[in-house]
Each structure stands twice: as structure tokens, then as C-alpha cells.
Short mmCIF file of N, CA and C in Angstrom, two decimals:
data_model
loop_
_atom_site.label_atom_id
_atom_site.label_comp_id
_atom_site.label_asym_id
_atom_site.label_seq_id
_atom_site.Cartn_x
_atom_site.Cartn_y
_atom_site.Cartn_z
N MET V 1 -124.70 -290.61 -124.52
CA MET V 1 -124.68 -291.31 -123.49
C MET V 1 -126.32 -291.77 -123.62
N THR V 2 -126.68 -292.91 -122.80
CA THR V 2 -128.01 -293.39 -122.87
C THR V 2 -128.72 -292.78 -121.86
N ARG V 3 -129.95 -293.00 -121.80
CA ARG V 3 -131.14 -292.52 -120.88
C ARG V 3 -130.57 -293.00 -119.46
N ALA V 4 -130.02 -294.20 -119.41
CA ALA V 4 -129.77 -294.93 -118.02
C ALA V 4 -128.60 -294.36 -117.69
N GLY V 5 -127.73 -293.73 -118.47
CA GLY V 5 -126.49 -292.99 -117.85
C GLY V 5 -126.81 -291.70 -117.14
N ASP V 6 -127.76 -291.01 -117.99
CA ASP V 6 -128.19 -289.77 -117.47
C ASP V 6 -129.12 -289.75 -116.21
N ALA V 7 -129.72 -290.89 -116.05
CA ALA V 7 -130.68 -290.85 -114.71
C ALA V 7 -129.55 -291.47 -113.62
N ALA V 8 -128.57 -291.97 -113.71
CA ALA V 8 -127.42 -292.32 -112.75
C ALA V 8 -126.77 -290.96 -112.49
N ALA V 9 -126.59 -290.16 -113.54
CA ALA V 9 -125.80 -288.99 -113.18
C ALA V 9 -126.50 -287.93 -112.67
N ALA V 10 -127.89 -287.94 -112.40
CA ALA V 10 -128.69 -286.91 -112.14
C ALA V 10 -128.62 -286.92 -110.50
N THR V 11 -128.78 -285.54 -110.13
CA THR V 11 -128.81 -285.42 -108.60
C THR V 11 -130.13 -286.09 -107.92
N PRO V 12 -130.22 -286.09 -106.67
CA PRO V 12 -131.39 -286.52 -105.95
C PRO V 12 -132.77 -285.51 -106.46
N LEU V 13 -132.43 -284.29 -106.53
CA LEU V 13 -133.49 -283.16 -106.78
C LEU V 13 -134.07 -283.37 -108.14
N THR V 14 -132.97 -283.42 -109.19
CA THR V 14 -133.41 -283.81 -110.53
C THR V 14 -134.28 -285.02 -110.65
N ARG V 15 -133.90 -285.88 -109.98
CA ARG V 15 -134.53 -287.42 -110.08
C ARG V 15 -135.83 -287.25 -109.27
N TRP V 16 -136.26 -286.41 -108.36
CA TRP V 16 -137.43 -286.29 -107.74
C TRP V 16 -138.07 -285.47 -108.51
N TRP V 17 -137.82 -284.47 -109.41
CA TRP V 17 -138.58 -283.61 -110.15
C TRP V 17 -138.93 -284.55 -111.44
N ALA V 18 -138.12 -285.12 -111.88
CA ALA V 18 -138.52 -286.08 -113.10
C ALA V 18 -139.56 -287.25 -112.64
N GLU V 19 -139.91 -287.50 -111.50
CA GLU V 19 -140.78 -288.65 -111.08
C GLU V 19 -142.04 -287.91 -110.94
N LYS V 20 -142.23 -286.63 -110.80
CA LYS V 20 -143.50 -286.00 -110.54
C LYS V 20 -144.27 -285.80 -111.83
N THR V 21 -145.50 -285.87 -111.44
CA THR V 21 -146.61 -285.70 -112.75
C THR V 21 -146.51 -284.19 -113.10
N ARG V 22 -147.12 -283.60 -114.32
CA ARG V 22 -147.08 -282.55 -114.53
C ARG V 22 -148.12 -281.46 -113.73
N SER V 23 -149.16 -282.00 -112.89
CA SER V 23 -150.11 -281.37 -111.94
C SER V 23 -149.07 -281.23 -110.61
N GLU V 24 -148.32 -282.19 -110.38
CA GLU V 24 -147.69 -281.94 -109.15
C GLU V 24 -146.54 -281.01 -109.26
N ARG V 25 -146.08 -280.89 -110.53
CA ARG V 25 -144.94 -280.04 -110.63
C ARG V 25 -145.43 -278.45 -110.40
N ARG V 26 -146.85 -278.28 -111.10
CA ARG V 26 -147.36 -276.95 -111.07
C ARG V 26 -147.77 -276.59 -109.63
N ILE V 27 -148.02 -277.74 -108.79
CA ILE V 27 -148.38 -277.34 -107.43
C ILE V 27 -147.01 -276.84 -106.59
N VAL V 28 -146.09 -277.64 -107.02
CA VAL V 28 -144.81 -277.22 -106.29
C VAL V 28 -144.34 -275.98 -106.82
N VAL V 29 -144.39 -275.57 -108.03
CA VAL V 29 -144.15 -274.41 -108.72
C VAL V 29 -144.97 -273.04 -107.84
N ALA V 30 -146.17 -273.40 -107.91
CA ALA V 30 -147.28 -272.39 -107.04
C ALA V 30 -146.90 -272.18 -105.73
N PHE V 31 -146.37 -273.27 -105.06
CA PHE V 31 -145.94 -273.35 -103.58
C PHE V 31 -144.82 -272.51 -103.55
N ALA V 32 -143.66 -272.64 -104.39
CA ALA V 32 -142.41 -272.00 -104.17
C ALA V 32 -142.79 -270.59 -104.53
N GLY V 33 -143.57 -270.15 -105.72
CA GLY V 33 -143.87 -268.78 -105.96
C GLY V 33 -144.67 -268.20 -104.76
N PHE V 34 -145.42 -269.05 -103.86
CA PHE V 34 -146.13 -268.33 -102.68
C PHE V 34 -144.99 -268.05 -101.50
N VAL V 35 -144.26 -268.97 -101.16
CA VAL V 35 -143.16 -268.78 -100.52
C VAL V 35 -142.19 -267.58 -100.67
N ALA V 36 -141.91 -267.46 -102.16
CA ALA V 36 -141.02 -266.46 -102.54
C ALA V 36 -141.70 -265.02 -102.15
N LEU V 37 -143.05 -265.10 -102.58
CA LEU V 37 -143.75 -263.94 -102.23
C LEU V 37 -144.12 -263.40 -100.98
N VAL V 38 -144.10 -264.56 -100.14
CA VAL V 38 -144.29 -264.19 -98.50
C VAL V 38 -142.92 -263.55 -98.25
N LEU V 39 -141.92 -264.35 -98.51
CA LEU V 39 -140.31 -263.85 -98.25
C LEU V 39 -140.14 -262.33 -98.60
N GLY V 40 -140.66 -262.24 -99.93
CA GLY V 40 -140.55 -260.74 -100.32
C GLY V 40 -141.16 -259.72 -99.54
N TRP V 41 -142.29 -260.03 -99.32
CA TRP V 41 -143.19 -259.20 -98.40
C TRP V 41 -142.50 -258.96 -97.02
N TRP V 42 -142.35 -260.10 -96.52
CA TRP V 42 -141.59 -260.02 -95.01
C TRP V 42 -140.33 -259.39 -95.05
N GLY V 43 -139.44 -259.75 -96.14
CA GLY V 43 -137.91 -259.22 -96.18
C GLY V 43 -137.94 -257.85 -96.64
N LEU V 44 -138.72 -257.40 -97.85
CA LEU V 44 -138.33 -256.34 -98.50
C LEU V 44 -139.61 -255.34 -98.11
N TRP V 45 -140.78 -255.82 -98.40
CA TRP V 45 -141.93 -254.82 -98.27
C TRP V 45 -142.19 -253.99 -97.02
N LEU V 46 -142.19 -254.76 -95.79
CA LEU V 46 -142.43 -254.41 -94.63
C LEU V 46 -141.25 -253.40 -94.16
N PRO V 47 -139.91 -253.76 -94.25
CA PRO V 47 -138.89 -252.82 -93.95
C PRO V 47 -139.06 -251.44 -94.66
N LEU V 48 -139.46 -251.65 -96.02
CA LEU V 48 -139.55 -250.49 -96.72
C LEU V 48 -140.54 -249.42 -96.42
N VAL V 49 -141.69 -250.21 -95.88
CA VAL V 49 -143.00 -249.27 -95.46
C VAL V 49 -142.57 -248.82 -93.99
N GLY V 50 -142.04 -249.66 -93.07
CA GLY V 50 -141.55 -248.98 -91.98
C GLY V 50 -140.51 -247.77 -92.13
N ASP V 51 -139.65 -247.93 -92.98
CA ASP V 51 -138.70 -246.90 -93.14
C ASP V 51 -139.41 -245.64 -93.77
N LEU V 52 -140.26 -245.81 -94.67
CA LEU V 52 -140.85 -244.80 -95.39
C LEU V 52 -141.68 -243.90 -94.32
N ALA V 53 -142.51 -244.60 -93.35
CA ALA V 53 -143.11 -243.98 -92.35
C ALA V 53 -142.27 -243.42 -91.41
N ALA V 54 -141.09 -243.89 -90.87
CA ALA V 54 -140.22 -243.10 -90.12
C ALA V 54 -139.59 -241.86 -90.57
N MET V 55 -139.38 -241.89 -92.26
CA MET V 55 -138.89 -240.74 -92.80
C MET V 55 -139.99 -239.60 -93.04
N ARG V 56 -141.20 -239.90 -93.12
CA ARG V 56 -142.30 -238.94 -93.27
C ARG V 56 -142.44 -238.21 -91.90
N ALA V 57 -142.20 -239.27 -90.80
CA ALA V 57 -142.20 -238.65 -89.30
C ALA V 57 -141.24 -237.51 -89.25
N ASP V 58 -139.92 -237.94 -89.67
CA ASP V 58 -138.88 -237.29 -89.47
C ASP V 58 -138.54 -236.17 -90.26
N ALA V 59 -139.50 -235.93 -91.55
CA ALA V 59 -139.41 -234.91 -92.48
C ALA V 59 -139.60 -233.48 -91.81
N PRO V 60 -140.34 -233.19 -91.08
CA PRO V 60 -140.41 -231.72 -90.50
C PRO V 60 -139.28 -231.37 -89.87
N ALA V 61 -138.80 -232.34 -88.85
CA ALA V 61 -137.63 -232.01 -88.20
C ALA V 61 -136.32 -231.82 -88.98
N SER V 62 -136.32 -232.61 -90.30
CA SER V 62 -135.49 -232.39 -90.92
C SER V 62 -135.15 -231.18 -91.77
N ARG V 63 -136.58 -230.83 -92.21
CA ARG V 63 -136.41 -229.73 -92.76
C ARG V 63 -136.21 -228.31 -91.97
N ALA V 64 -136.62 -228.44 -90.69
CA ALA V 64 -136.27 -227.37 -89.81
C ALA V 64 -134.87 -227.26 -89.57
N ALA V 65 -134.03 -228.58 -89.34
CA ALA V 65 -132.62 -228.40 -89.18
C ALA V 65 -131.92 -228.00 -90.60
N LEU V 66 -132.49 -228.23 -91.87
CA LEU V 66 -131.85 -227.72 -93.04
C LEU V 66 -132.24 -226.39 -93.13
N ALA V 67 -133.28 -225.80 -92.70
CA ALA V 67 -133.55 -224.46 -92.84
C ALA V 67 -132.47 -223.67 -91.88
N GLU V 68 -132.33 -224.12 -90.68
CA GLU V 68 -131.41 -223.58 -89.70
C GLU V 68 -129.92 -223.62 -90.21
N ALA V 69 -129.65 -224.76 -90.97
CA ALA V 69 -128.27 -224.85 -91.66
C ALA V 69 -128.16 -223.83 -92.45
N HIS V 70 -129.17 -223.56 -93.52
CA HIS V 70 -129.13 -222.48 -94.46
C HIS V 70 -128.80 -221.17 -93.55
N ARG V 71 -129.86 -221.08 -92.65
CA ARG V 71 -129.72 -219.58 -91.95
C ARG V 71 -128.23 -219.37 -91.39
N MET V 72 -127.99 -220.40 -91.00
CA MET V 72 -126.40 -220.27 -90.34
C MET V 72 -125.23 -219.82 -91.39
N ALA V 73 -125.40 -220.68 -92.57
CA ALA V 73 -124.68 -220.60 -93.61
C ALA V 73 -124.69 -219.17 -94.21
N ASP V 74 -125.98 -218.73 -94.18
CA ASP V 74 -126.11 -217.33 -94.68
C ASP V 74 -125.43 -216.12 -93.89
N ALA V 75 -125.66 -216.49 -92.69
CA ALA V 75 -125.11 -215.66 -91.53
C ALA V 75 -123.56 -215.64 -91.76
N ILE V 76 -122.97 -216.63 -91.90
CA ILE V 76 -121.48 -216.86 -91.99
C ILE V 76 -121.00 -216.00 -93.14
N ALA V 77 -121.74 -216.24 -94.21
CA ALA V 77 -121.32 -215.73 -95.49
C ALA V 77 -121.63 -214.11 -95.22
N SER V 78 -122.54 -213.56 -94.76
CA SER V 78 -122.68 -212.32 -94.43
C SER V 78 -121.50 -211.64 -93.62
N LEU V 79 -121.08 -212.35 -92.73
CA LEU V 79 -119.96 -211.91 -91.75
C LEU V 79 -118.78 -211.58 -92.59
N SER V 80 -118.50 -212.52 -93.46
CA SER V 80 -117.35 -212.42 -94.38
C SER V 80 -117.36 -211.29 -95.26
N ARG V 81 -118.75 -210.83 -95.48
CA ARG V 81 -118.85 -209.51 -96.55
C ARG V 81 -118.80 -208.14 -95.67
N THR V 82 -119.19 -208.33 -94.17
CA THR V 82 -119.25 -207.08 -93.49
C THR V 82 -117.83 -206.70 -93.24
N PRO V 83 -117.54 -205.67 -93.39
CA PRO V 83 -116.04 -204.95 -92.87
C PRO V 83 -116.10 -204.86 -91.27
N ALA V 84 -114.81 -205.08 -90.99
CA ALA V 84 -114.56 -205.30 -89.63
C ALA V 84 -114.94 -203.97 -89.03
N ALA V 85 -115.25 -203.73 -87.53
CA ALA V 85 -115.57 -202.53 -86.88
C ALA V 85 -114.36 -201.94 -86.78
N PRO V 86 -114.05 -200.71 -86.65
CA PRO V 86 -112.99 -199.91 -86.66
C PRO V 86 -112.71 -200.17 -85.14
N ALA V 87 -111.18 -200.13 -84.84
CA ALA V 87 -110.98 -200.28 -83.54
C ALA V 87 -110.79 -199.23 -82.92
N THR V 88 -111.60 -198.92 -81.90
CA THR V 88 -111.76 -197.82 -80.95
C THR V 88 -110.66 -197.91 -79.71
N ASP V 89 -110.65 -196.62 -79.23
CA ASP V 89 -109.54 -196.42 -78.04
C ASP V 89 -110.13 -197.00 -77.04
N PRO V 90 -109.72 -198.18 -76.08
CA PRO V 90 -110.15 -198.48 -74.82
C PRO V 90 -110.33 -197.53 -73.78
N ARG V 91 -109.55 -196.38 -73.85
CA ARG V 91 -109.82 -195.42 -72.81
C ARG V 91 -111.18 -194.63 -73.02
N ALA V 92 -111.31 -194.47 -74.40
CA ALA V 92 -112.38 -193.72 -74.41
C ALA V 92 -113.66 -194.60 -74.16
N LEU V 93 -113.66 -195.98 -74.53
CA LEU V 93 -114.71 -196.72 -74.26
C LEU V 93 -114.94 -197.09 -72.64
N LEU V 94 -113.78 -197.05 -72.02
CA LEU V 94 -113.93 -197.19 -70.58
C LEU V 94 -114.63 -195.88 -69.98
N GLU V 95 -114.31 -194.62 -70.43
CA GLU V 95 -114.84 -193.39 -70.03
C GLU V 95 -116.31 -193.44 -70.37
N GLN V 96 -116.70 -193.60 -71.47
CA GLN V 96 -118.00 -194.04 -71.94
C GLN V 96 -118.81 -194.79 -70.93
N GLY V 97 -118.34 -196.02 -70.76
CA GLY V 97 -119.02 -196.93 -69.90
C GLY V 97 -119.19 -196.58 -68.45
N LEU V 98 -118.33 -195.70 -67.74
CA LEU V 98 -118.26 -195.46 -66.56
C LEU V 98 -119.29 -194.28 -66.72
N VAL V 99 -119.30 -193.42 -67.64
CA VAL V 99 -120.34 -192.17 -67.50
C VAL V 99 -121.77 -192.82 -67.66
N GLY V 100 -121.85 -193.89 -68.75
CA GLY V 100 -123.21 -194.53 -68.94
C GLY V 100 -123.61 -195.15 -68.00
N ALA V 101 -122.87 -195.64 -66.88
CA ALA V 101 -123.32 -196.24 -65.52
C ALA V 101 -123.56 -195.47 -64.34
N ASN V 102 -123.02 -194.21 -64.65
CA ASN V 102 -123.17 -193.35 -63.70
C ASN V 102 -122.26 -193.40 -62.49
N LEU V 103 -121.03 -194.01 -62.90
CA LEU V 103 -119.99 -194.40 -61.59
C LEU V 103 -118.84 -193.45 -62.00
N ARG V 104 -118.66 -192.42 -62.97
CA ARG V 104 -117.42 -191.77 -63.08
C ARG V 104 -117.18 -191.16 -61.76
N PRO V 105 -118.43 -190.32 -61.36
CA PRO V 105 -118.11 -189.62 -60.16
C PRO V 105 -117.42 -190.55 -58.87
N ALA V 106 -117.66 -191.70 -58.70
CA ALA V 106 -117.08 -192.58 -57.83
C ALA V 106 -115.67 -192.94 -57.86
N VAL V 107 -115.20 -192.84 -59.45
CA VAL V 107 -113.80 -193.32 -59.43
C VAL V 107 -112.68 -192.21 -58.69
N THR V 108 -111.93 -193.00 -57.87
CA THR V 108 -110.93 -192.30 -57.25
C THR V 108 -109.68 -192.17 -57.75
N GLN V 109 -109.24 -193.26 -58.57
CA GLN V 109 -108.07 -193.37 -59.39
C GLN V 109 -108.31 -194.19 -60.72
N LEU V 110 -107.85 -193.44 -61.65
CA LEU V 110 -107.69 -194.30 -62.90
C LEU V 110 -106.60 -194.09 -63.70
N GLU V 111 -105.70 -195.24 -63.91
CA GLU V 111 -104.52 -195.10 -64.28
C GLU V 111 -104.34 -196.33 -65.49
N TRP V 112 -103.52 -195.81 -66.56
CA TRP V 112 -103.24 -196.73 -67.82
C TRP V 112 -102.01 -197.03 -67.59
N GLN V 113 -101.57 -198.68 -67.94
CA GLN V 113 -100.24 -199.06 -67.87
C GLN V 113 -100.22 -200.37 -68.92
N GLU V 114 -99.60 -200.21 -69.90
CA GLU V 114 -99.49 -201.49 -70.75
C GLU V 114 -100.81 -201.73 -71.45
N GLY V 115 -101.67 -201.03 -71.83
CA GLY V 115 -102.79 -201.48 -72.41
C GLY V 115 -103.96 -201.80 -71.19
N ARG V 116 -103.54 -201.72 -69.76
CA ARG V 116 -104.51 -202.12 -69.01
C ARG V 116 -105.03 -200.73 -68.15
N ALA V 117 -106.21 -200.87 -67.89
CA ALA V 117 -106.83 -199.89 -66.79
C ALA V 117 -106.80 -200.27 -65.42
N ARG V 118 -106.19 -199.30 -64.66
CA ARG V 118 -106.55 -199.66 -62.96
C ARG V 118 -107.47 -198.63 -62.76
N VAL V 119 -108.54 -199.23 -61.90
CA VAL V 119 -109.40 -198.34 -61.69
C VAL V 119 -109.95 -198.55 -60.22
N VAL V 120 -109.86 -197.36 -59.38
CA VAL V 120 -110.31 -197.66 -57.86
C VAL V 120 -111.48 -196.82 -57.68
N PHE V 121 -112.58 -197.71 -57.04
CA PHE V 121 -113.52 -196.85 -56.40
C PHE V 121 -113.34 -196.90 -54.89
N ALA V 122 -113.43 -195.78 -54.15
CA ALA V 122 -113.31 -195.78 -52.60
C ALA V 122 -114.64 -196.47 -52.01
N ALA V 123 -115.90 -196.10 -52.77
CA ALA V 123 -116.86 -196.59 -52.28
C ALA V 123 -117.82 -196.67 -53.46
N VAL V 124 -118.30 -198.04 -53.74
CA VAL V 124 -119.45 -197.85 -54.84
C VAL V 124 -120.39 -198.97 -54.54
N ASP V 125 -121.68 -198.88 -55.15
CA ASP V 125 -122.64 -199.83 -55.07
C ASP V 125 -122.60 -201.20 -55.64
N PHE V 126 -122.46 -202.28 -54.91
CA PHE V 126 -122.01 -203.45 -55.75
C PHE V 126 -122.72 -204.00 -56.86
N ALA V 127 -124.11 -203.71 -56.63
CA ALA V 127 -124.89 -204.01 -57.95
C ALA V 127 -124.72 -203.13 -59.01
N ARG V 128 -124.47 -201.91 -58.90
CA ARG V 128 -124.11 -200.92 -60.07
C ARG V 128 -122.93 -201.28 -60.71
N LEU V 129 -121.89 -201.83 -59.73
CA LEU V 129 -120.57 -202.03 -60.21
C LEU V 129 -120.64 -203.19 -61.02
N VAL V 130 -121.17 -204.33 -60.87
CA VAL V 130 -121.45 -205.44 -61.43
C VAL V 130 -122.19 -205.30 -62.83
N ALA V 131 -123.26 -204.56 -62.78
CA ALA V 131 -124.03 -204.19 -64.08
C ALA V 131 -123.06 -203.37 -64.99
N ALA V 132 -122.27 -202.33 -64.40
CA ALA V 132 -121.47 -201.64 -65.15
C ALA V 132 -120.25 -202.59 -65.71
N LEU V 133 -119.66 -203.43 -64.97
CA LEU V 133 -118.82 -204.31 -65.62
C LEU V 133 -119.45 -205.32 -66.68
N GLU V 134 -120.27 -205.97 -66.38
CA GLU V 134 -121.11 -206.56 -67.60
C GLU V 134 -121.19 -205.83 -68.83
N THR V 135 -121.80 -204.62 -68.66
CA THR V 135 -121.84 -203.86 -70.01
C THR V 135 -120.57 -203.36 -70.85
N LEU V 136 -119.58 -203.13 -69.87
CA LEU V 136 -118.10 -202.88 -70.30
C LEU V 136 -117.61 -204.17 -71.06
N GLN V 137 -117.92 -205.29 -70.62
CA GLN V 137 -117.26 -206.35 -71.13
C GLN V 137 -118.04 -206.76 -72.60
N ARG V 138 -119.44 -206.76 -72.45
CA ARG V 138 -120.27 -207.07 -73.66
C ARG V 138 -120.04 -206.00 -74.74
N ASP V 139 -120.28 -204.78 -74.25
CA ASP V 139 -119.93 -203.52 -75.40
C ASP V 139 -118.77 -203.17 -75.96
N SER V 140 -117.87 -203.14 -74.99
CA SER V 140 -116.47 -202.86 -75.51
C SER V 140 -115.39 -204.00 -75.15
N GLY V 141 -115.71 -205.06 -74.76
CA GLY V 141 -114.77 -206.14 -74.71
C GLY V 141 -113.60 -205.85 -73.64
N LEU V 142 -113.86 -204.81 -72.63
CA LEU V 142 -113.16 -204.61 -71.50
C LEU V 142 -113.61 -205.62 -70.45
N SER V 143 -112.73 -206.38 -69.84
CA SER V 143 -112.94 -207.25 -68.68
C SER V 143 -112.05 -207.42 -67.83
N ILE V 144 -112.49 -208.03 -66.78
CA ILE V 144 -111.61 -207.85 -65.47
C ILE V 144 -110.46 -208.93 -65.62
N VAL V 145 -109.32 -208.31 -65.37
CA VAL V 145 -107.92 -209.00 -65.18
C VAL V 145 -107.48 -209.40 -63.69
N ASP V 146 -108.07 -208.50 -62.87
CA ASP V 146 -107.80 -208.60 -61.53
C ASP V 146 -108.68 -207.59 -60.58
N ALA V 147 -109.11 -208.30 -59.58
CA ALA V 147 -110.12 -207.40 -58.80
C ALA V 147 -109.94 -207.74 -57.44
N THR V 148 -110.00 -206.53 -56.40
CA THR V 148 -110.12 -206.75 -55.20
C THR V 148 -111.00 -205.74 -54.68
N LEU V 149 -112.01 -206.68 -54.02
CA LEU V 149 -113.27 -206.09 -53.28
C LEU V 149 -113.31 -206.23 -51.96
N THR V 150 -113.54 -205.14 -51.29
CA THR V 150 -113.55 -204.98 -49.75
C THR V 150 -114.66 -204.38 -49.29
N ALA V 151 -115.44 -205.05 -48.66
CA ALA V 151 -116.88 -204.70 -48.04
C ALA V 151 -116.60 -203.57 -47.21
N ARG V 152 -117.83 -202.64 -47.34
CA ARG V 152 -117.56 -201.21 -46.55
C ARG V 152 -118.76 -201.61 -45.40
N ILE V 153 -118.63 -200.45 -44.34
CA ILE V 153 -119.77 -200.40 -43.57
C ILE V 153 -121.13 -200.35 -43.88
N GLU V 154 -121.35 -199.61 -45.09
CA GLU V 154 -122.52 -199.38 -45.61
C GLU V 154 -123.04 -200.51 -46.40
N PRO V 155 -124.19 -200.79 -46.11
CA PRO V 155 -124.72 -202.19 -46.70
C PRO V 155 -124.59 -201.93 -48.21
N GLY V 156 -124.13 -203.02 -49.09
CA GLY V 156 -124.37 -203.16 -50.37
C GLY V 156 -123.14 -202.28 -51.06
N THR V 157 -122.25 -201.74 -50.35
CA THR V 157 -121.26 -200.80 -50.94
C THR V 157 -119.83 -201.68 -50.65
N VAL V 158 -118.92 -201.36 -51.79
CA VAL V 158 -117.70 -202.01 -51.50
C VAL V 158 -116.57 -201.00 -52.17
N ARG V 159 -115.14 -201.36 -51.73
CA ARG V 159 -114.32 -200.78 -52.01
C ARG V 159 -113.46 -201.60 -52.97
N ALA V 160 -113.43 -200.97 -54.38
CA ALA V 160 -113.03 -202.02 -55.41
C ALA V 160 -111.87 -201.41 -56.23
N GLU V 161 -110.93 -202.33 -56.37
CA GLU V 161 -109.62 -201.91 -57.22
C GLU V 161 -109.63 -203.04 -58.26
N LEU V 162 -109.86 -202.47 -59.36
CA LEU V 162 -110.18 -203.34 -60.60
C LEU V 162 -108.91 -203.06 -61.48
N VAL V 163 -108.33 -204.18 -62.34
CA VAL V 163 -107.46 -204.12 -63.45
C VAL V 163 -108.50 -204.60 -64.55
N LEU V 164 -108.59 -203.72 -65.64
CA LEU V 164 -109.31 -203.88 -66.68
C LEU V 164 -108.47 -204.08 -68.24
N ALA V 165 -108.68 -205.04 -68.90
CA ALA V 165 -108.04 -205.02 -70.06
C ALA V 165 -108.97 -205.72 -71.08
N ARG V 166 -108.41 -205.61 -72.72
CA ARG V 166 -109.07 -206.31 -73.82
C ARG V 166 -108.76 -207.48 -73.81
#
């Protein structure tokens, strides 16, 4: 092909580039480099610096969360290594709880049926009863299945019929 054929086949951009002098080409290349630098700074550098600052600000919280996760994992692992507590008799636990709360003398009836305890108090201080029931549930796992509380004439006392079970 001849030079005339090459000029006709060239794109408008190649023809424009070919018509420029050497100094004009250098100016265009320098300007294109400057534009690429600005776009790189704006599109890459600024987001990276912002993300780095955010990561540095979040690092203490992340370290604390990681330490808590390690602590929880260690606690879970230690639970699998500790032997299970021996099963104790719920009757003995109930007696210990009543004696510990100083409510055993107030019990008027105590019966066991199908693993459930039916406890009747003719007259008991309500606040002491609630505290004793909370302790029983926390320490021995005995909780209320059914309860009937009746107010008495004496302030702060009730007649209580309770059914407790594990």
C-alpha cells in the first residue's frame, strides 16, 4: 500500500496525531499524564486513605471484639472439659433451700408426686417467700409450676400453695 492509502485508512484520531508537531505531542502526552494522575489520586488514593483512617479508628473495637470472642471460645472449650455436676436429689435440695431461707417451720404440708413437690404455707412472709423461691430456682433448678397465693389479714403475709419441679 502507498502512503496515500494509509492516510485514507487512518482513523480521525490517528490523522489528528500525525498532523501535530513533536512539541504539541509532548504537551498532549504531559496533559494526558496529568489527567491520569489526578484521576488516580481521586479514584484510588483518596478512598484508600479514607478506608485506612476508618480501619485505624475501628481497630480498638475490633481488637476488643476479637478478645471477647477468644474468651468465649475458651469458656466453651472449658465447659466441654469439665465433668457434669452429679445429679442431686430434688427433695434434699428443696429441704436445704427451705432451711436456708428459714422457711421450714412455716411449711404446713409437703408432698412429692411424680417428681413434683406440693408445698403449702399457712402463713408466710411474702418477701421471704419470693427470695426463697428465687434462690431455689437459681441454685437447685426447682421452679414454680403452679401457685396459689391468698392474702392474709396480717400485712405482708400470704397463704401459699406451690407446686415445684425441675
